[in-house]
Coordinates of C-alpha atoms and ligand atoms in Angstrom, one line a residue:
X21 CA 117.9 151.3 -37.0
X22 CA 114.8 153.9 -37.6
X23 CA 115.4 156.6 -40.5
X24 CA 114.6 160.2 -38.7
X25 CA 112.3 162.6 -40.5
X26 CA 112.2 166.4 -39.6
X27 CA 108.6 167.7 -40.4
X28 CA 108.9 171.8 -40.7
X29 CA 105.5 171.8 -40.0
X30 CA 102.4 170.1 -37.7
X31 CA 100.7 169.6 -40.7
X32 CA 103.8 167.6 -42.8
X33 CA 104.1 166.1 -39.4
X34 CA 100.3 164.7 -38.8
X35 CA 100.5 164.1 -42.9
X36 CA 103.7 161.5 -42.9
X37 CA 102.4 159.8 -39.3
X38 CA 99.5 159.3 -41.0
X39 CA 100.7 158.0 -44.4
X40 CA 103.1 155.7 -42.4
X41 CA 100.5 154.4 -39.4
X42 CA 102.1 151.3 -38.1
X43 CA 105.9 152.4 -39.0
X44 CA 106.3 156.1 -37.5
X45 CA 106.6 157.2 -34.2
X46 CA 106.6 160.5 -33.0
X47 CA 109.5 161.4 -30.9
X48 CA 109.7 164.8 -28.8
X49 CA 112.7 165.2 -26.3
X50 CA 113.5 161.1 -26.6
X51 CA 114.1 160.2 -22.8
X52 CA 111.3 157.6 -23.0
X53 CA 111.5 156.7 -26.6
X54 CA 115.0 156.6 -26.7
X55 CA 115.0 153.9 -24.3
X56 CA 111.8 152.1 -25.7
X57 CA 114.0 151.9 -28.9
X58 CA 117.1 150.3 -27.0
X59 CA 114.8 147.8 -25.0
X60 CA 112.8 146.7 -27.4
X61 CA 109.1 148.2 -26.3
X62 CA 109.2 150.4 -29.4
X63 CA 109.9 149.3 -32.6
X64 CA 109.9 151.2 -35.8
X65 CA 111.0 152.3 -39.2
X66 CA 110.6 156.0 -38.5
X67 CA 111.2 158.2 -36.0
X68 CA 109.1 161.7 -36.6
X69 CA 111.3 164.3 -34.8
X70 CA 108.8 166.9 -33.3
X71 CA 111.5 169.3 -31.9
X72 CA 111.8 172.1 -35.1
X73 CA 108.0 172.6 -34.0
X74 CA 108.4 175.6 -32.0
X75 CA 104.9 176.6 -32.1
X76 CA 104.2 173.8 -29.9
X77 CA 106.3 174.8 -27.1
X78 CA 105.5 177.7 -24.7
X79 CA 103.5 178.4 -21.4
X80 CA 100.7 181.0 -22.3
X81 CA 98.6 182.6 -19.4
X82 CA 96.1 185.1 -20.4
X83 CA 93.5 185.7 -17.0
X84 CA 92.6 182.7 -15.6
X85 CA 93.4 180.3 -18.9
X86 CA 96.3 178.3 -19.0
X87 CA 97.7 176.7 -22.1
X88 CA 100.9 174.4 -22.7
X89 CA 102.3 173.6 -26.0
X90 CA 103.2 170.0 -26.0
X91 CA 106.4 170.3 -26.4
X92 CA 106.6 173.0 -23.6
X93 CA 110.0 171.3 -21.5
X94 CA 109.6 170.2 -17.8
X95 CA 112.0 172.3 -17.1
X96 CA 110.3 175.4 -18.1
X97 CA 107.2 174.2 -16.2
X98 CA 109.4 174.3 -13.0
X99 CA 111.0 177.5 -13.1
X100 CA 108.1 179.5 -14.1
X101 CA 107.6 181.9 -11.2
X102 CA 103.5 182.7 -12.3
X103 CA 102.9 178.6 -11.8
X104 CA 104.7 178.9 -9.0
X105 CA 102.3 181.4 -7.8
X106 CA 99.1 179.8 -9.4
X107 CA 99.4 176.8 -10.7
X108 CA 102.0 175.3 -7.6
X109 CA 101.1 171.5 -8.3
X110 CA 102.5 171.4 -11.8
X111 CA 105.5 173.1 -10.5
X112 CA 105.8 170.2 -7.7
X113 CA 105.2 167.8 -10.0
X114 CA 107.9 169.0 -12.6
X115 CA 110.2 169.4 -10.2
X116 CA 110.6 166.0 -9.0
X117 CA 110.6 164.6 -12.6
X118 CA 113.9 162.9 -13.3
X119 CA 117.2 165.0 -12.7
X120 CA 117.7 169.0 -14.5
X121 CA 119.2 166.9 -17.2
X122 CA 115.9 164.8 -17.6
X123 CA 113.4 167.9 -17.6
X124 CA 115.7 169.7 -19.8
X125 CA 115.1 167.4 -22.7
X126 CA 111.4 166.1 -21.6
X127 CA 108.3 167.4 -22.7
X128 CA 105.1 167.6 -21.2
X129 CA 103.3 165.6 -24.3
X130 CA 105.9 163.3 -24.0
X131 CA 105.0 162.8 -20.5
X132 CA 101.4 162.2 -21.5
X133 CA 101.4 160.2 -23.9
X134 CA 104.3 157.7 -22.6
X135 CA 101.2 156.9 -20.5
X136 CA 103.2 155.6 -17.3
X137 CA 100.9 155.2 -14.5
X138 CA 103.3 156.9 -12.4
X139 CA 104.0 160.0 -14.6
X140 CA 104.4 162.9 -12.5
X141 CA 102.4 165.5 -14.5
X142 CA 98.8 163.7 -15.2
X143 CA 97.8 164.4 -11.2
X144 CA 98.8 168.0 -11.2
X145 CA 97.2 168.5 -14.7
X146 CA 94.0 167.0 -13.7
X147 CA 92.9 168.8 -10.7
X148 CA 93.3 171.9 -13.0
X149 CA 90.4 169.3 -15.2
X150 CA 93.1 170.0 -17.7
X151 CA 91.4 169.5 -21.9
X152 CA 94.1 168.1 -24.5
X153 CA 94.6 169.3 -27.9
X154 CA 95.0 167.0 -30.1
X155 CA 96.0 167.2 -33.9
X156 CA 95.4 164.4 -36.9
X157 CA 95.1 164.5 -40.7
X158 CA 91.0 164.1 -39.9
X159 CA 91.6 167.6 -37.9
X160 CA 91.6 168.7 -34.5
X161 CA 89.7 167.7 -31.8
X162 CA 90.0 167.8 -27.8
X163 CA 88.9 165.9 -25.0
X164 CA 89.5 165.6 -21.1
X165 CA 92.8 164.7 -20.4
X166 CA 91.5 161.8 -17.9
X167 CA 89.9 160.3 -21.3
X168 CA 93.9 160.4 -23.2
X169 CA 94.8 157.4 -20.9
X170 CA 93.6 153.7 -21.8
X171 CA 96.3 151.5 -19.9
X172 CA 99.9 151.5 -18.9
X173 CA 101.8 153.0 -22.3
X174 CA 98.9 153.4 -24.1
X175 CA 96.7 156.2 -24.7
X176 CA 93.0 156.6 -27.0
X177 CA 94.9 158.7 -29.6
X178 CA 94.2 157.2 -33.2
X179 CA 97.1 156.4 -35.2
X180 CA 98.7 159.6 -36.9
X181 CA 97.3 162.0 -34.7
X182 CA 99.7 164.2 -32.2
X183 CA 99.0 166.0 -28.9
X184 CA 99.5 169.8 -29.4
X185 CA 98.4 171.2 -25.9
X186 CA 96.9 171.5 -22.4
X187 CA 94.8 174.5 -21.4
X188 CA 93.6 174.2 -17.9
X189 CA 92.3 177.0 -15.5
X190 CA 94.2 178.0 -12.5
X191 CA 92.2 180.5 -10.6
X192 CA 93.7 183.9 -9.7
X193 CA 92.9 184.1 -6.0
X194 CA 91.6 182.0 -3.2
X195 CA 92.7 178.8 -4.6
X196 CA 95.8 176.4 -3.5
X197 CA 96.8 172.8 -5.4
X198 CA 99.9 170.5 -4.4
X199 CA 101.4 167.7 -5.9
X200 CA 103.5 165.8 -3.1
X201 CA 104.8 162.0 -4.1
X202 CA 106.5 159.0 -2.3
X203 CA 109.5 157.2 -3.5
X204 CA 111.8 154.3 -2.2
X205 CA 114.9 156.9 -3.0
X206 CA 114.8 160.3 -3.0
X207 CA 115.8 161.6 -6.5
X208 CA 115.8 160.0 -10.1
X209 CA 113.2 157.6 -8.7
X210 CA 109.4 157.0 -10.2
X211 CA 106.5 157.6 -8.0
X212 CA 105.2 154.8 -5.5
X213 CA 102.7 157.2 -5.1
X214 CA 101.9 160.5 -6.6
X215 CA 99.1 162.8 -5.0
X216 CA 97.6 165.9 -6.3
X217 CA 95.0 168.0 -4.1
X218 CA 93.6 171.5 -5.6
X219 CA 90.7 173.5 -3.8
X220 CA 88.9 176.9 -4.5
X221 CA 87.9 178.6 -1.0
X222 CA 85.0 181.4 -0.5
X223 CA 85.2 182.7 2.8
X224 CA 86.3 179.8 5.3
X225 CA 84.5 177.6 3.2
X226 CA 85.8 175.3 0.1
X227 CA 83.9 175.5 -2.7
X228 CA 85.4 173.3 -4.9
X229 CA 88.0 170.4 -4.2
X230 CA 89.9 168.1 -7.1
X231 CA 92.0 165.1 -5.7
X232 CA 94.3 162.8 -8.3
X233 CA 96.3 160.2 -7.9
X234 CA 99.2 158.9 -9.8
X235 CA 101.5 155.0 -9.5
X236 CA 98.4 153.7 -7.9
X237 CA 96.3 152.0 -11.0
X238 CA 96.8 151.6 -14.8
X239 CA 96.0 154.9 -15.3
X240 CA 96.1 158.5 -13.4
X241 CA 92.6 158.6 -11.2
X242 CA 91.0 161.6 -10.6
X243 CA 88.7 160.6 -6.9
X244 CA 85.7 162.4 -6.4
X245 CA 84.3 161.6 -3.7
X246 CA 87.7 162.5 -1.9
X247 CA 87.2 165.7 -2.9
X248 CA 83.4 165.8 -2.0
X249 CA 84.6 164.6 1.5
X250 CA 86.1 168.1 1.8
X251 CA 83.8 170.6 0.2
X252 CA 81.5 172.9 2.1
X253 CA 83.5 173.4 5.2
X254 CA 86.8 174.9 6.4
X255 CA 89.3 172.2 5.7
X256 CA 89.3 170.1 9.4
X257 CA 91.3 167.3 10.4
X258 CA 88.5 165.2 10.2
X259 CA 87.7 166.4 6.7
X260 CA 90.9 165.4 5.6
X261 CA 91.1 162.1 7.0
X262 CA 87.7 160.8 5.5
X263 CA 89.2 162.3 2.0
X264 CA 92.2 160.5 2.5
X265 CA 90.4 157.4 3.1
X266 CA 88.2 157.4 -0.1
X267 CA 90.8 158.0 -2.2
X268 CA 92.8 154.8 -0.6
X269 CA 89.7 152.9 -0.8
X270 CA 89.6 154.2 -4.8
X271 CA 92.6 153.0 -6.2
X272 CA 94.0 149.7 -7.2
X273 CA 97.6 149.4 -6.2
X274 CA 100.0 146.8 -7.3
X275 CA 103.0 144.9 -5.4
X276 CA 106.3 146.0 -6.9
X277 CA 109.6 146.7 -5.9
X278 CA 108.5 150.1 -4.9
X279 CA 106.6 148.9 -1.8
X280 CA 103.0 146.7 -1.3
X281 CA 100.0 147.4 -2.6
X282 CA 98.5 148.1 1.3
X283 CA 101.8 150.1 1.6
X284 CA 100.9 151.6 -1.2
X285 CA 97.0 152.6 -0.1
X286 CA 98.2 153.7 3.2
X287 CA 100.7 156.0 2.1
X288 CA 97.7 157.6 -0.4
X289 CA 95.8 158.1 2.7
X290 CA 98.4 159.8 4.6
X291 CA 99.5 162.1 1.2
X292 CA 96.0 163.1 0.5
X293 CA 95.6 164.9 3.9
X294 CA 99.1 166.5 3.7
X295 CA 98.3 167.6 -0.3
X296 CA 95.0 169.1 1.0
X297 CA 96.1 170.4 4.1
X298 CA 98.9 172.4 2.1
X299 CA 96.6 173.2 -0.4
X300 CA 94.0 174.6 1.9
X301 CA 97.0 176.4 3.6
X302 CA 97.8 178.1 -0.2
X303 CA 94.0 178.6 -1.3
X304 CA 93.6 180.9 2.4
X305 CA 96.7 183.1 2.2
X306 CA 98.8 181.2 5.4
X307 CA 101.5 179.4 2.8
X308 CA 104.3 181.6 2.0
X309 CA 103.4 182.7 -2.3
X310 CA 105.4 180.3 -4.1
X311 CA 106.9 178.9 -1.4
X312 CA 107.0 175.0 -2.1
X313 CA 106.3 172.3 -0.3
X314 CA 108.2 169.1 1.1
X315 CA 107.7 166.7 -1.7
X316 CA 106.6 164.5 0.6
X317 CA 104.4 167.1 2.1
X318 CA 105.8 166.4 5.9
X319 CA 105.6 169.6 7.5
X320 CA 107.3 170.4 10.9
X321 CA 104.1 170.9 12.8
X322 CA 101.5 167.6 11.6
X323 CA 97.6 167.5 12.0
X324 CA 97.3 165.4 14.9
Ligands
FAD410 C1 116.5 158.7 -16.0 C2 115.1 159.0 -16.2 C3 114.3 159.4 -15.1 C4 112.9 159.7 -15.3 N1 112.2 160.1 -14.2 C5 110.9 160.3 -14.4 C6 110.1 160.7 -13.2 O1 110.6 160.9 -12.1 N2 108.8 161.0 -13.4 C7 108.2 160.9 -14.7 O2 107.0 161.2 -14.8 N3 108.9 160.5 -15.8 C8 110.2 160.2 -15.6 N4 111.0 159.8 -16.7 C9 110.3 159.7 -18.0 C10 110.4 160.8 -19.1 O3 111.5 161.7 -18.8 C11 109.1 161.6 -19.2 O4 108.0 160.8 -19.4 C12 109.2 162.7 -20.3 O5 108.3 163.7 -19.9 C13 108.9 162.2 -21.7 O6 108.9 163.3 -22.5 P1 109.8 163.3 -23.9 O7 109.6 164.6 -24.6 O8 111.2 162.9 -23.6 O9 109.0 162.1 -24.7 P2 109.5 161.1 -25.8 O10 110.5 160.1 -25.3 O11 110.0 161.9 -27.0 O12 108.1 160.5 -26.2 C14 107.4 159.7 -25.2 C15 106.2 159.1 -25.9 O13 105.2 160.1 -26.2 C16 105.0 160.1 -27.7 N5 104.9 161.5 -28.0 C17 105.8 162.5 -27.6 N6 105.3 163.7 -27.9 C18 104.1 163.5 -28.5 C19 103.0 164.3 -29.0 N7 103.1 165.6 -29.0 N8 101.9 163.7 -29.5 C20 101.8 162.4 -29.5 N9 102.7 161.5 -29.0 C21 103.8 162.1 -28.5 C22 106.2 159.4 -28.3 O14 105.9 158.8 -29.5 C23 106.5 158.3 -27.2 O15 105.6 157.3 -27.3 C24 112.3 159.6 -16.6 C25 113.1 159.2 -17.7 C26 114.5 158.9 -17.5 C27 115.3 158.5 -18.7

């Protein structure tokens, strides 16, 4: 059974996870650890209990700048009306995350650095090219939140050292992002596939595209040339296809119980249209503001 230790600060947190490297793990709202624990995937001495750090909770927006405190809960991600507005893939994405109960105990770090390929908030976070915050006893540093992933469960953070934010940008106008996903059962289900699209339009024209995918390689991808397939045009039918088709042809699926890796791939192809399409919809002002989508993105009226 791991001893708990309360640190009442980041710096007596980073300071014993460092002086205990090998026997302390961090633990934030518990619903992956707490299962690690029970199943045998984590074992340790100590368990560092994050959750008296409120200054690493909160959802700050100042402009365009967006910044997440790691311990910020999913929860609060999906009921805030100003992402709903701006930032509507991580909204999607924390939405579908568990049950209420779930995302009212799970943190956004949490999410991160569990490192599940199929973790619903690295897509959504990463065509925002969301930077991570990260805090050791060496100091603080940040890097691209693509480079926080090395493999399924495990991330490039060096022992000791804790995750203390996301700032991303979410444009204040002309812009649209989605995060849509496919699952064998309709709630409390991981991904098969997780699919996030963000674009910036001038005009009728994108400017800039992101496309990420999530349950479809060891870690989260960000595609590209998807996006590339897309930019410099109004969004077409055509467009959307050949996007959706680069990013099939970029990931690396496996066979699980969750469907086939060419289910898998075909099912990317078919999400990254819809997650553009919607997202193209948003960025131009003919989505309904805040409205959100399908999760799997199916609208009434399909591109043909
Ligand atoms: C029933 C159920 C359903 C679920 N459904 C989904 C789902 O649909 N989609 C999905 O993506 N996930 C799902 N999850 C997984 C889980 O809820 C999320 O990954 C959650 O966001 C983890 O956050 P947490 O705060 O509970 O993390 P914890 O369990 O506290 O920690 C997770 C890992 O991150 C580390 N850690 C936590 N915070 C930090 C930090 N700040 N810095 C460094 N390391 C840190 C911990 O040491 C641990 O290794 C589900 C879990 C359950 C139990």
């Amino acid at each position: 059974m791991a001893e708990l230790f309360v640190p009442q600060t980041l710096d007596e947190a980073v300071g014993f996870l460092e002086s205990h490297a090998g026997s302390a793990t961090p633990i934030a709202g518990g619903t992956d650890v707490m299962i690690d624990l029970r199943t045998g995937g984590v074992r340790t001495e100590w368990l560092v209990d994050l959750s008296s750090l409120g200054s690493l909770a909160g959802i700050d927006l100042d402009g365009e700048q967006l910044r997440l405190g790691a311990l910020t809960k999913i929860r609060a991600l999906e009921v805030d009306s100003r992402l709903a507005r701006r930032a509507t893939a991580l909204v999607e994405a924390a939405r579908v995350l568990g049950s209420v109960q779930i995302r009212t105990m799970a943190t956004l770090g949490g999410n991160l650095c569990h490192a599940t390929p199929s973790a619903e908030m690295p897509p959504a976070l990463l065509v925002h090219d969301a930077v991570v915050e990260i805090a050791g006893a060496a100091g603080e540093r940040s890097l691209p939140l693509a480079d926080l992933f090395a493999g399924p469960g495990r991330t490039t953070l060096e022992p000791g050292e804790l995750l203390t934010a996301v700032r991303l940008r979410i444009p204040a106008s002309a812009a649209g992002s989605c995060y849509l996903r496919q699952t064998v059962r309709w709630s409390m289900d991981l991904a098969g596939v997780g699919v996030a699209a963000s674009m910036e339009v001038d005009g009728a024209a994108i400017v800039q595209a992101r496309v990420a995918l999530g349950a479809v390689a060891p870690v989260p991808l960000i595609v590209p040339e998807a996006a590339e397939a897309v930019v410099g045009s109004e969004l077409s039918p055509a467009t959307a296809l050949e996007a959706g088709a680069r990013a099939a042809a970029a990931c690396s699926p496996i066979s699980d119980v969750r469907g086939s890796a060419d289910y898998r791939r075909a099912v990317v192809s078919i999400l990254v249209q819809r997650a553009l399409r919607i997202a193209w919809l948003r960025a131009t002002g003919d989505w309904p503001e805040g409205l959100l989508a399908p999760i799997n993105g199916l609208l009434a009226e399909e591109p043909a």
